[in-house]
mmCIF file with all atom_site columns, C-alpha atoms in Angstrom:
data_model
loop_
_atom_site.group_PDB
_atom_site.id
_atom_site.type_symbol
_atom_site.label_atom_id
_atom_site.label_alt_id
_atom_site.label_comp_id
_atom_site.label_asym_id
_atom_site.label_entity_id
_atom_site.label_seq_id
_atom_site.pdbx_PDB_ins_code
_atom_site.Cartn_x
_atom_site.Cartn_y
_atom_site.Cartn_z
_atom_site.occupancy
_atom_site.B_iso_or_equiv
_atom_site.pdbx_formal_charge
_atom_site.auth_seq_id
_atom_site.auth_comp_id
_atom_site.auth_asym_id
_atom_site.auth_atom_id
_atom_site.pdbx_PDB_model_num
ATOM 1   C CA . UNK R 1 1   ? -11.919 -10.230 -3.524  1.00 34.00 ? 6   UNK R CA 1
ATOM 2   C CA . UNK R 1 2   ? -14.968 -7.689  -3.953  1.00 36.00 ? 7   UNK R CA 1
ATOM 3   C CA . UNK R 1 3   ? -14.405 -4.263  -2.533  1.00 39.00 ? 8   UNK R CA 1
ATOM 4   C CA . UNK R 1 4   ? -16.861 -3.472  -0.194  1.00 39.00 ? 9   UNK R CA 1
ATOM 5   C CA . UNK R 1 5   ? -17.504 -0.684  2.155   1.00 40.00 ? 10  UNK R CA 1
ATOM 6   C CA . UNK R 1 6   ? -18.370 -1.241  5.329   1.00 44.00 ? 11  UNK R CA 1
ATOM 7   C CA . UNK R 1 7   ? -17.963 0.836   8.936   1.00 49.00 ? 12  UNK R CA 1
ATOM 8   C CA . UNK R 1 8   ? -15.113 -0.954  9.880   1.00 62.00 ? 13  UNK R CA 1
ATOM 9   C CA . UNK R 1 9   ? -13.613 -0.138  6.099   1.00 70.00 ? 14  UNK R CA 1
ATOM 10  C CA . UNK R 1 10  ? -14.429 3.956   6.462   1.00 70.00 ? 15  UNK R CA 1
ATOM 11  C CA . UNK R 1 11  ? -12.694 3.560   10.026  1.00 86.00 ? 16  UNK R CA 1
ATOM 12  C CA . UNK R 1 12  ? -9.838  1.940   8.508   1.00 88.00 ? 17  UNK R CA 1
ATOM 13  C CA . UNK R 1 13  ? -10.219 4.906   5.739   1.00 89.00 ? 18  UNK R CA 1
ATOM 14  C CA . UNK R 1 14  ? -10.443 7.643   8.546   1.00 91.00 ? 19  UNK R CA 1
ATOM 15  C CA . UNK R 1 15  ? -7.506  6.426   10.150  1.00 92.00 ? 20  UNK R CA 1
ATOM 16  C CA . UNK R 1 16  ? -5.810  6.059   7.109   1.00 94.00 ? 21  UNK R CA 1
ATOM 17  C CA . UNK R 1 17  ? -6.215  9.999   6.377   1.00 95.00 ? 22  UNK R CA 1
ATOM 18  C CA . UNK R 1 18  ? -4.869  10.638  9.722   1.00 94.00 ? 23  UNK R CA 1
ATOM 19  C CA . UNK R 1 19  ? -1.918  8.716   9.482   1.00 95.00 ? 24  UNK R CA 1
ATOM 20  C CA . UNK R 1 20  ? -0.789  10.731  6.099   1.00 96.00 ? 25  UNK R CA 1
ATOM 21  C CA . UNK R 1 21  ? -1.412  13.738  7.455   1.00 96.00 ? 26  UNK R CA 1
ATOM 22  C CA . UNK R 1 22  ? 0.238   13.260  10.672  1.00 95.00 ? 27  UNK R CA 1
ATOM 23  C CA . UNK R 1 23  ? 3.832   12.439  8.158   1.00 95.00 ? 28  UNK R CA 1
ATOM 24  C CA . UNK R 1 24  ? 3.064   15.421  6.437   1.00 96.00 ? 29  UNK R CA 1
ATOM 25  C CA . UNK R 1 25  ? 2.807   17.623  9.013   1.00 94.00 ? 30  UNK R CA 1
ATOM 26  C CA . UNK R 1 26  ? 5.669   16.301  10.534  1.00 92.00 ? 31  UNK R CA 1
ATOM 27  C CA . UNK R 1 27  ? 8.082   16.604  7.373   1.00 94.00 ? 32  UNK R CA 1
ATOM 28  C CA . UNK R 1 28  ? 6.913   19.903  6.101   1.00 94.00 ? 33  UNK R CA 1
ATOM 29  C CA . UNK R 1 29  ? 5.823   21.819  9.643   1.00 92.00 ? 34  UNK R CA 1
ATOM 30  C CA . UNK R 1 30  ? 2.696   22.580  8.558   1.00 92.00 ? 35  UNK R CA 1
ATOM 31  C CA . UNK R 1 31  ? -0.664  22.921  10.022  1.00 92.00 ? 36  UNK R CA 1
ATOM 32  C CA . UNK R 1 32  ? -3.509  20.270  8.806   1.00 93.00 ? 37  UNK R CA 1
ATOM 33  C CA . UNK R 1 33  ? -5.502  22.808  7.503   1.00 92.00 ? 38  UNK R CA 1
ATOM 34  C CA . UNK R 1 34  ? -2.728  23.380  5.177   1.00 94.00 ? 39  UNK R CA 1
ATOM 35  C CA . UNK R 1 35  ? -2.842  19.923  3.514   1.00 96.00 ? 40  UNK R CA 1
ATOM 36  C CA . UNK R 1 36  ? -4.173  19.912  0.088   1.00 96.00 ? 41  UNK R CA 1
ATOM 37  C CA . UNK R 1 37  ? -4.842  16.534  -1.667  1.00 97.00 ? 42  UNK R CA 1
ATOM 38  C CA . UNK R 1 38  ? -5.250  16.440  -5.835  1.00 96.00 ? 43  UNK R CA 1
ATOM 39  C CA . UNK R 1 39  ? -6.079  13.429  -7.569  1.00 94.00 ? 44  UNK R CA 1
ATOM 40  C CA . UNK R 1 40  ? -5.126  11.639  -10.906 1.00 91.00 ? 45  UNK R CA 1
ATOM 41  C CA . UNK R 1 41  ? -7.326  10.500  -13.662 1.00 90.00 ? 46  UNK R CA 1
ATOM 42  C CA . UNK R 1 42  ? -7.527  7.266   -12.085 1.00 91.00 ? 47  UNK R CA 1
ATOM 43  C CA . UNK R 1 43  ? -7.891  8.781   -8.520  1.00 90.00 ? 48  UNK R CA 1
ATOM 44  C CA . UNK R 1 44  ? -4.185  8.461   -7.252  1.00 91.00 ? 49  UNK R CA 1
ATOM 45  C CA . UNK R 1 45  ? -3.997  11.079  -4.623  1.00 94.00 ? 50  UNK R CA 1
ATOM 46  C CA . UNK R 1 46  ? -0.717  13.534  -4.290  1.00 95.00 ? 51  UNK R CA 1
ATOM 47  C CA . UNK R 1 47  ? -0.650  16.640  -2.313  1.00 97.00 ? 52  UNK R CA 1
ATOM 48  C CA . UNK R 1 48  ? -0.903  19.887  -3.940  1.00 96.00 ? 53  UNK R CA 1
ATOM 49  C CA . UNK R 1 49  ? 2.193   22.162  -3.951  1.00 94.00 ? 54  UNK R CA 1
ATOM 50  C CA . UNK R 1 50  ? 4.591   19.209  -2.865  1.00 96.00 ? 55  UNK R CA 1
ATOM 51  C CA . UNK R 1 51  ? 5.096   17.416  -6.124  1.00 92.00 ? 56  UNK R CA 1
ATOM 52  C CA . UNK R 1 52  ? 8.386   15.634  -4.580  1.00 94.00 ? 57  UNK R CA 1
ATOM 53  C CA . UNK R 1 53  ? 6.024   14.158  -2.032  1.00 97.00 ? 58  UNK R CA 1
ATOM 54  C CA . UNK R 1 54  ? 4.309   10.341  -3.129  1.00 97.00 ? 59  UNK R CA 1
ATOM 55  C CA . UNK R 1 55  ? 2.335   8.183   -0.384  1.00 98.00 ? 60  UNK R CA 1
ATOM 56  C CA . UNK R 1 56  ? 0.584   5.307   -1.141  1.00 97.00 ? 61  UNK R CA 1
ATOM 57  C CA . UNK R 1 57  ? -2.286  3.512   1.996   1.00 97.00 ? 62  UNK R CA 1
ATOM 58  C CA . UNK R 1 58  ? -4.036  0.364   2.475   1.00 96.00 ? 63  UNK R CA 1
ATOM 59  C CA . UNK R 1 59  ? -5.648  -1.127  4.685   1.00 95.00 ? 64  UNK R CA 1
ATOM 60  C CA . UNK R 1 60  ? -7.209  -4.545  5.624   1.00 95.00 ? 65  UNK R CA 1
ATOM 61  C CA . UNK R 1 61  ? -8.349  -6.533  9.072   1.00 92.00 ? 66  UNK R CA 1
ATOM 62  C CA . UNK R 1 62  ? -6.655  -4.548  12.206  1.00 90.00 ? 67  UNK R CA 1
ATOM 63  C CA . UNK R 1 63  ? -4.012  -2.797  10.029  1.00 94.00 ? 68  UNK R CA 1
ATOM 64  C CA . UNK R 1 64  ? -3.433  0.225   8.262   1.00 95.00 ? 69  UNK R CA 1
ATOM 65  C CA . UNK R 1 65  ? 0.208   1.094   6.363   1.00 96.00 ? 70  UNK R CA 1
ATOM 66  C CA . UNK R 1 66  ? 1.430   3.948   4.335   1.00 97.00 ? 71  UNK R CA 1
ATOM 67  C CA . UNK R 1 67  ? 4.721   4.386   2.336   1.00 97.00 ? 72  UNK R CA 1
ATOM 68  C CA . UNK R 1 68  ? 6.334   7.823   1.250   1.00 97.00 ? 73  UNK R CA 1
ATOM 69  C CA . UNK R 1 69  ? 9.206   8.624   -0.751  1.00 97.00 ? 74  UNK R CA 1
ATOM 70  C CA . UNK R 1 70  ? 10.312  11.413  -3.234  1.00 97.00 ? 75  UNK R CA 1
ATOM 71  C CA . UNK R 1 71  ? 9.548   9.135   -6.251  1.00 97.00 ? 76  UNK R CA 1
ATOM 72  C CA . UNK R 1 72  ? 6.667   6.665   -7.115  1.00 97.00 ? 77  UNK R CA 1
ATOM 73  C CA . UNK R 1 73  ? 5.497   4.044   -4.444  1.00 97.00 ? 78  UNK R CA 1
ATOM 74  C CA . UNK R 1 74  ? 2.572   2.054   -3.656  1.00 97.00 ? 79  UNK R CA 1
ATOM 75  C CA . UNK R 1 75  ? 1.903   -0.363  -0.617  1.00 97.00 ? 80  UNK R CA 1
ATOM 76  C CA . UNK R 1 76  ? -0.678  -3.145  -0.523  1.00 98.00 ? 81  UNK R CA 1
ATOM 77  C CA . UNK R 1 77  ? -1.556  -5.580  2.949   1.00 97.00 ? 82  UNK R CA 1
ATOM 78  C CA . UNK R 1 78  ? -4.396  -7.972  3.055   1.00 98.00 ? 83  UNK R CA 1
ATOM 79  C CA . UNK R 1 79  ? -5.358  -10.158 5.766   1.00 97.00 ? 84  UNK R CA 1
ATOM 80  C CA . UNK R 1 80  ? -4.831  -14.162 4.754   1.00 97.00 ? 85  UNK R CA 1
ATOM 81  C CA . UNK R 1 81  ? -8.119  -15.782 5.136   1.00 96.00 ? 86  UNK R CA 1
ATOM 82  C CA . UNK R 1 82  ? -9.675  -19.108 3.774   1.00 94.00 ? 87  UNK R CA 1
ATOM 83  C CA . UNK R 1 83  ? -10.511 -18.698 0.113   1.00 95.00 ? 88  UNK R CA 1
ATOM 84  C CA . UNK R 1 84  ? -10.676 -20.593 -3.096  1.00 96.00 ? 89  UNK R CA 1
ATOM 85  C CA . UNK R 1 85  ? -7.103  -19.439 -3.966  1.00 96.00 ? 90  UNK R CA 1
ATOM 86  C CA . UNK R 1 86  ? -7.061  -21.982 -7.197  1.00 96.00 ? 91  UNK R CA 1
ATOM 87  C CA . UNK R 1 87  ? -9.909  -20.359 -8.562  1.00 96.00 ? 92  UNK R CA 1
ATOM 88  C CA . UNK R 1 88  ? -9.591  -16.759 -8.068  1.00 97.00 ? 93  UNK R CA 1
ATOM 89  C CA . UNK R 1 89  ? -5.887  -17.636 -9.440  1.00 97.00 ? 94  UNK R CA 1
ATOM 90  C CA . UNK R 1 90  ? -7.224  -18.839 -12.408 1.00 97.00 ? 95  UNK R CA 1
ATOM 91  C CA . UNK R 1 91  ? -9.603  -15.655 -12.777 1.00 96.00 ? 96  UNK R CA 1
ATOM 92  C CA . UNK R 1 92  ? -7.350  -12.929 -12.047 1.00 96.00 ? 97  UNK R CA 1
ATOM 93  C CA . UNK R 1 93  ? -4.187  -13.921 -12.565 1.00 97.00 ? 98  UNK R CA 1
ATOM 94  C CA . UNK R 1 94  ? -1.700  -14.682 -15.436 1.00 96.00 ? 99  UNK R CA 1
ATOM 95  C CA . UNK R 1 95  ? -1.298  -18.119 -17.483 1.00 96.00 ? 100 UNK R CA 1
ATOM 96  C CA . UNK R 1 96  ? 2.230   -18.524 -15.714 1.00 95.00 ? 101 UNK R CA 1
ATOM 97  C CA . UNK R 1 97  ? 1.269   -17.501 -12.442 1.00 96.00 ? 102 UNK R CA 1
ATOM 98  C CA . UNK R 1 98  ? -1.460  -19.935 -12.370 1.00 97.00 ? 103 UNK R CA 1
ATOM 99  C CA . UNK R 1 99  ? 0.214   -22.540 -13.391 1.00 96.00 ? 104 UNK R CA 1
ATOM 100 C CA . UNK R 1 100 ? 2.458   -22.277 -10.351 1.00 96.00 ? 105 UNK R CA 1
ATOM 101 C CA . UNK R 1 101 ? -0.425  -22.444 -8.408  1.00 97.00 ? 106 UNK R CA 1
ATOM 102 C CA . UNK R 1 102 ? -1.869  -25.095 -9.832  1.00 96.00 ? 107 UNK R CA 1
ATOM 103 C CA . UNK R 1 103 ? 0.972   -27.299 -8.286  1.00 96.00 ? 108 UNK R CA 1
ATOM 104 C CA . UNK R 1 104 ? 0.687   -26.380 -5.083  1.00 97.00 ? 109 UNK R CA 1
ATOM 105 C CA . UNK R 1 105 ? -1.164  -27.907 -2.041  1.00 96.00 ? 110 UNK R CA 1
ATOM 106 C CA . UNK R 1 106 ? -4.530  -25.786 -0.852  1.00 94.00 ? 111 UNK R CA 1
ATOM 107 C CA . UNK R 1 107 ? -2.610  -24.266 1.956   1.00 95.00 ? 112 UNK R CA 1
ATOM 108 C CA . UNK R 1 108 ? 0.367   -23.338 0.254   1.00 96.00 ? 113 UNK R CA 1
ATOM 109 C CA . UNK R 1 109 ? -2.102  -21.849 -2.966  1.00 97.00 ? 114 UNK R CA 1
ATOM 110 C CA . UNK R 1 110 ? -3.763  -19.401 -0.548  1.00 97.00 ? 115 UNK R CA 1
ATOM 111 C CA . UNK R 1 111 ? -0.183  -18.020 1.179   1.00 96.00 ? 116 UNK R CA 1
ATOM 112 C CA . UNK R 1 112 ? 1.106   -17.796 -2.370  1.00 97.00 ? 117 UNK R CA 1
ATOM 113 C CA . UNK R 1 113 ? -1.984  -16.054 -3.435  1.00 98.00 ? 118 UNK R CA 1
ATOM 114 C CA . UNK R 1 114 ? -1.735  -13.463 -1.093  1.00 98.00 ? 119 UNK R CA 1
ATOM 115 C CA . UNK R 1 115 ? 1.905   -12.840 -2.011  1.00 97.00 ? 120 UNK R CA 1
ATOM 116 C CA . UNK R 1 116 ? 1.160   -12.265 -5.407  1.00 97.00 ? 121 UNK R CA 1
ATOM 117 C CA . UNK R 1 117 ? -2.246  -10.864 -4.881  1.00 97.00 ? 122 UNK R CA 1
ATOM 118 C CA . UNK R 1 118 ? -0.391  -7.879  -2.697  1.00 98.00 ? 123 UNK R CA 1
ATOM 119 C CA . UNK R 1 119 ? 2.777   -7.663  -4.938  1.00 97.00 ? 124 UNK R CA 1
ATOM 120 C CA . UNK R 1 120 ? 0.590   -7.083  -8.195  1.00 96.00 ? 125 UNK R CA 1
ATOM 121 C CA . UNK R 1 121 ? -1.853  -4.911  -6.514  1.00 96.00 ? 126 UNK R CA 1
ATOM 122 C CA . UNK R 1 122 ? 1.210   -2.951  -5.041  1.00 97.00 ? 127 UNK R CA 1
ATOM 123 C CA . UNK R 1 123 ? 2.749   -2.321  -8.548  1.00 96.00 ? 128 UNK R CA 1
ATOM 124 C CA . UNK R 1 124 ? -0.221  -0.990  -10.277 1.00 95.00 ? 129 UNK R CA 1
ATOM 125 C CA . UNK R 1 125 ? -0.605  1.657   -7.396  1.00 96.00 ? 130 UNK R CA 1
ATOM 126 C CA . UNK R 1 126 ? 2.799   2.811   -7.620  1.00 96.00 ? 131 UNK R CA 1
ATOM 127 C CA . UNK R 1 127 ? 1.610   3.742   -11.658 1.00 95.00 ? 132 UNK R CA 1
ATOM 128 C CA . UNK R 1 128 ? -1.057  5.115   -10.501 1.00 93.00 ? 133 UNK R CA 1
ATOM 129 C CA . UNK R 1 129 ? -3.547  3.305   -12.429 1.00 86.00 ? 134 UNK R CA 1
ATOM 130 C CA . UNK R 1 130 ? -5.412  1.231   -9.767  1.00 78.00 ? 135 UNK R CA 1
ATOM 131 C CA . UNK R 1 131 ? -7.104  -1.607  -11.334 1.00 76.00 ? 136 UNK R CA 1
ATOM 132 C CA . UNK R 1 132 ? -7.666  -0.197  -14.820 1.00 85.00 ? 137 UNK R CA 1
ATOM 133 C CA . UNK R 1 133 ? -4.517  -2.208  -15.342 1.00 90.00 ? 138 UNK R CA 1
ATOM 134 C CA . UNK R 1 134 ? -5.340  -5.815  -15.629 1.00 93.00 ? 139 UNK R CA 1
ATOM 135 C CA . UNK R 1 135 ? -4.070  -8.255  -13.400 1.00 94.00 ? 140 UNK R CA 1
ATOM 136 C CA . UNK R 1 136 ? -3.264  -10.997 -15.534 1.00 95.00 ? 141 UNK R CA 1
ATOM 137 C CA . UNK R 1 137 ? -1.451  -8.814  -18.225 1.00 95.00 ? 142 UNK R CA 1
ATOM 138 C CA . UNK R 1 138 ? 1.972   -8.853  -16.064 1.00 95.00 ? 143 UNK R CA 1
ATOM 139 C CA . UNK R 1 139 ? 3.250   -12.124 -13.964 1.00 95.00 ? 144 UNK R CA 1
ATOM 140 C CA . UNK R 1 140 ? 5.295   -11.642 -10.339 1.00 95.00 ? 145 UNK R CA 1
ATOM 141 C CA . UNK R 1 141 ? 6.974   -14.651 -9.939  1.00 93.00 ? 146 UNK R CA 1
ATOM 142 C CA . UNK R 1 142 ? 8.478   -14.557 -5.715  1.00 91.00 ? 147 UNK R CA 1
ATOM 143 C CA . UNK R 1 143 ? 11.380  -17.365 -5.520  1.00 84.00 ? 148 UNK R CA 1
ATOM 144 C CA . UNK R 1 144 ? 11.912  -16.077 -1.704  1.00 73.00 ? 149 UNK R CA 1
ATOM 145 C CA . UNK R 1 145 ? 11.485  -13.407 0.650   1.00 64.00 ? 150 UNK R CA 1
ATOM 146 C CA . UNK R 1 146 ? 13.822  -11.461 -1.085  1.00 66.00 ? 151 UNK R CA 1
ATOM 147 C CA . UNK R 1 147 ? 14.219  -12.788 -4.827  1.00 73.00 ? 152 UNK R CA 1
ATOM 148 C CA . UNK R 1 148 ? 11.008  -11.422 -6.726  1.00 86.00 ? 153 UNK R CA 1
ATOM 149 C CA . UNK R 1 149 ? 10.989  -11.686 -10.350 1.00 85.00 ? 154 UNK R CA 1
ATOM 150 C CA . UNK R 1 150 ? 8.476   -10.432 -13.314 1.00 87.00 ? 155 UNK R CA 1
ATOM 151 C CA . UNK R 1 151 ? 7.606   -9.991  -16.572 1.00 88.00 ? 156 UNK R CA 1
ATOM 152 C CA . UNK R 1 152 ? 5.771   -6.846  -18.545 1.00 89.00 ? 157 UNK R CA 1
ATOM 153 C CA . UNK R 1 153 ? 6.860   -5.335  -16.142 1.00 90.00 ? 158 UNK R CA 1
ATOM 154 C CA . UNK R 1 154 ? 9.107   -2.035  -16.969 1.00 87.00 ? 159 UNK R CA 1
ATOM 155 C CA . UNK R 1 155 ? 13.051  -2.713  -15.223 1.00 86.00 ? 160 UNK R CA 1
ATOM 156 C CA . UNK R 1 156 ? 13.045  -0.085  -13.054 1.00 89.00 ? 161 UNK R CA 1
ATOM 157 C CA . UNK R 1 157 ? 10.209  -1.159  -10.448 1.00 94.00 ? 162 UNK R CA 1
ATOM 158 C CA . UNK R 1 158 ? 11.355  -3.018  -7.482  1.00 95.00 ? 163 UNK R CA 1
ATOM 159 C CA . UNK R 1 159 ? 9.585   -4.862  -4.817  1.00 96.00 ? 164 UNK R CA 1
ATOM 160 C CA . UNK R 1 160 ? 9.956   -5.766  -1.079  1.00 96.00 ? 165 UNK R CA 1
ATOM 161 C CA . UNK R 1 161 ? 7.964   -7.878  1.413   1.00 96.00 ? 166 UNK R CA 1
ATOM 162 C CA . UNK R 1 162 ? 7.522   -7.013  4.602   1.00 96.00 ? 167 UNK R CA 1
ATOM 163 C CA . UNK R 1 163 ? 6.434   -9.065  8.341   1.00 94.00 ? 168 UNK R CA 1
ATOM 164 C CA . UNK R 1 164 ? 5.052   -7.284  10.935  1.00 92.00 ? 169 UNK R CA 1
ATOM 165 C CA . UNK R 1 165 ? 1.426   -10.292 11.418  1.00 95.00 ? 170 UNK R CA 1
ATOM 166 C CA . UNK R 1 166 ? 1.589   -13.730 10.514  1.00 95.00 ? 171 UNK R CA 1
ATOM 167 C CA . UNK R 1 167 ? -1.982  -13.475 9.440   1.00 96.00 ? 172 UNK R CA 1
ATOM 168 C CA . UNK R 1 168 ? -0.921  -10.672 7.098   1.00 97.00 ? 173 UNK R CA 1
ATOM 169 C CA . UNK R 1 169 ? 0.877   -10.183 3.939   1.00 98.00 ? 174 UNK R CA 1
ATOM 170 C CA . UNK R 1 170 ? 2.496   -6.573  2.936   1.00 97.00 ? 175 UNK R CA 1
ATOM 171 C CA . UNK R 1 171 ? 4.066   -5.988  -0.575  1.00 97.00 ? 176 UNK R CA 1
ATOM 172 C CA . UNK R 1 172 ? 5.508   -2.532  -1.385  1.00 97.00 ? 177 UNK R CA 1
ATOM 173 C CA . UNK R 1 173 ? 6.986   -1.677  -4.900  1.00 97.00 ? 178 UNK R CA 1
ATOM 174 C CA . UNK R 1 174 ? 8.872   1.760   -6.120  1.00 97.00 ? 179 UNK R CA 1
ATOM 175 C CA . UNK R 1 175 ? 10.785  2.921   -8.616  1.00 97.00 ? 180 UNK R CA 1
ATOM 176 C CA . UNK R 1 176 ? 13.897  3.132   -6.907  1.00 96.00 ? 181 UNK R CA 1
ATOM 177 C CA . UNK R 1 177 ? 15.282  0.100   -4.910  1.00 96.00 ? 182 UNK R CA 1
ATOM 178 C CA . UNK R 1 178 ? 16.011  2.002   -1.410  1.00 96.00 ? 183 UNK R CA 1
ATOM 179 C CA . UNK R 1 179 ? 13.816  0.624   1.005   1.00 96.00 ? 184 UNK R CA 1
ATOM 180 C CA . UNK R 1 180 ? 13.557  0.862   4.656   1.00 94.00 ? 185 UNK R CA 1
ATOM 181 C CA . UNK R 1 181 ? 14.639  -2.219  6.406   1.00 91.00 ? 186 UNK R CA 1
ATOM 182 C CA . UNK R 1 182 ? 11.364  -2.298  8.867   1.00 90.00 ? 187 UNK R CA 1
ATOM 183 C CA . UNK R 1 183 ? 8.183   -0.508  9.257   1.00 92.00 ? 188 UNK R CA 1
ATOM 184 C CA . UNK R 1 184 ? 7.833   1.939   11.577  1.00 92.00 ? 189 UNK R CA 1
ATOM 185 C CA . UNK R 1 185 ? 4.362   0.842   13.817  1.00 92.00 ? 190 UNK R CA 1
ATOM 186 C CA . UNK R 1 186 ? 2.747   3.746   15.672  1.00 90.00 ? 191 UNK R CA 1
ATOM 187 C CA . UNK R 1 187 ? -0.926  3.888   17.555  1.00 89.00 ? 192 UNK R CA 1
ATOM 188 C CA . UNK R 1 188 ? -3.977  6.579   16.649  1.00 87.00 ? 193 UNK R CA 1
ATOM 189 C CA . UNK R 1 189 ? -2.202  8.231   19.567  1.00 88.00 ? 194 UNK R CA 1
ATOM 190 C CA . UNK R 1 190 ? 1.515   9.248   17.761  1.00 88.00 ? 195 UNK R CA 1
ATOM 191 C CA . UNK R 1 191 ? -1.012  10.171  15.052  1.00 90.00 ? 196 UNK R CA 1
ATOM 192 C CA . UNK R 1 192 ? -3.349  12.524  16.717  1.00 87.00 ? 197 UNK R CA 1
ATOM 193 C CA . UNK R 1 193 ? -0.266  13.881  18.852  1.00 87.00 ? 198 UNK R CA 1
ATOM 194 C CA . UNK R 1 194 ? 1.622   14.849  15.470  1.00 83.00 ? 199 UNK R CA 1
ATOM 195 C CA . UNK R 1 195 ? -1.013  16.484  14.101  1.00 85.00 ? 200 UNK R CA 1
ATOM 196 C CA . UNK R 1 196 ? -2.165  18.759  17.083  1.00 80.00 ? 201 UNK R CA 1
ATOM 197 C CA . UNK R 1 197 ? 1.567   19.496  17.847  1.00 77.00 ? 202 UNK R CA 1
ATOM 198 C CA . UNK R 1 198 ? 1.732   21.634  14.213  1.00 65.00 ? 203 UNK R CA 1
ATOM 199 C CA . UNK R 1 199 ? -1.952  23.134  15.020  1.00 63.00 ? 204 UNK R CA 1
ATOM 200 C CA . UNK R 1 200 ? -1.072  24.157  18.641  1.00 52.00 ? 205 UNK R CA 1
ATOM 201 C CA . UNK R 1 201 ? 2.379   25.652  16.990  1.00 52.00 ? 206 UNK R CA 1
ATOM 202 C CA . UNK R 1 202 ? 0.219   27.831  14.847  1.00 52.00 ? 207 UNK R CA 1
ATOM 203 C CA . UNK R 1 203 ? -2.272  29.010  17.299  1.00 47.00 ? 208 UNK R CA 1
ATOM 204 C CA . UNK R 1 204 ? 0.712   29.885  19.469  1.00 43.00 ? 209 UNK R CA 1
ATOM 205 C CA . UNK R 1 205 ? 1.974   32.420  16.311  1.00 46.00 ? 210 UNK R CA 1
ATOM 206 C CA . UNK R 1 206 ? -1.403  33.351  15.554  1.00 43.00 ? 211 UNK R CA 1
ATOM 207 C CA . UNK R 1 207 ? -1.784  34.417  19.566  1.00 42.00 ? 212 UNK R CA 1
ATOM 208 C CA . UNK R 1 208 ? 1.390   36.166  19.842  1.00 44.00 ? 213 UNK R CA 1
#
């Protein structure tokens, strides 16, 4: 689970920056050039002079996704892949969480792995603290789909799982429980077209 940087990761990255800008410049009507980005202690970005505004990317494999809200979110998808699930279990996460694990069969370790692997990463972004929070200091227990339950965990974080590749596995968490029901999929086209349609806009003004 090493984080490594590689062209297909900055493309990923690139796209990624497009993608937030595009939703910004569609919700406020402003130009690109306008967009501002300020970063927390731990290197949480937020956009200057919209404090109301939170987003939270990731990307892995063929996907990139993005959540915004007015309050604290964070999103996490990884591609499901062969990997020593029991072990990296045993290194990262929680006594509990292992121990579920542990009593599993190989396949069913590495889709449960990625559950909680993408739920816990997904709650520590919505802090804002990345991974200076530990992994195994807080369990995510998933019972379902839809029944998710955890401990050291403040109350008011909730958590949602979403399908859009069977190869992939997206977690989102927030501080409020509301939602939406499905993600929204659009191509680098929507994206570029959103962000030239502000930028034409303000030539136009700038012209007249």
């Amino acid at each position: 689970m090493k984080r490594l940087l590689n062209s297909c990761d900055i493309n990923r990255t690139l796209i990624g920056d497009l993608l937030i800008r595009s939703l910004i410049c569609q919700k406020y009507k402003i130009n690109n050039e306008e967009i501002r980005f300020i970063y927390n202690e731990f290197g949480k970005p937020f956009v200057e002079n919209f404090s109301d505004f939170h987003f939270n990317l990731s990307h892995s494999g063929e996907w990139v996704v993005c959540t915004t809200a007015n309050f604290n979110v964070g999103i996490d998808i990884e591609k499901v892949s062969e990997i020593e699930a029991f072990k990296l279990a045993h290194e990262f996460f929680s006594e509990e969480e292992f121990y579920k694990i542990s009593n599993m069969n190989s396949d069913e370790q590495i889709n449960y792995f990625y559950d909680l692997w993408t739920l816990k990463e997904s709650y520590i972004k919505t802090i804002g603290k990345g991974l200076y929070i530990p992994l195994n200091s807080f369990s995510i227990k998933k019972e379902s789909r839809t029944l998710i339950s955890y401990k050291n965990i403040p109350k008011n974080f909730y958590f949602k799982q979403y399908n859009i590749d069977p190869n992939y596995k997206i977690s989102a968490c927030a501080t409020r429980d509301e939602f939406p029901q499905e993600i929204i999929i659009k191509d680098i086209y929507t994206i570029f077209q959103n962000i030239y349609k502000f930028e034409s806009k303000e030539k136009i003004n700038a012209e007249d």
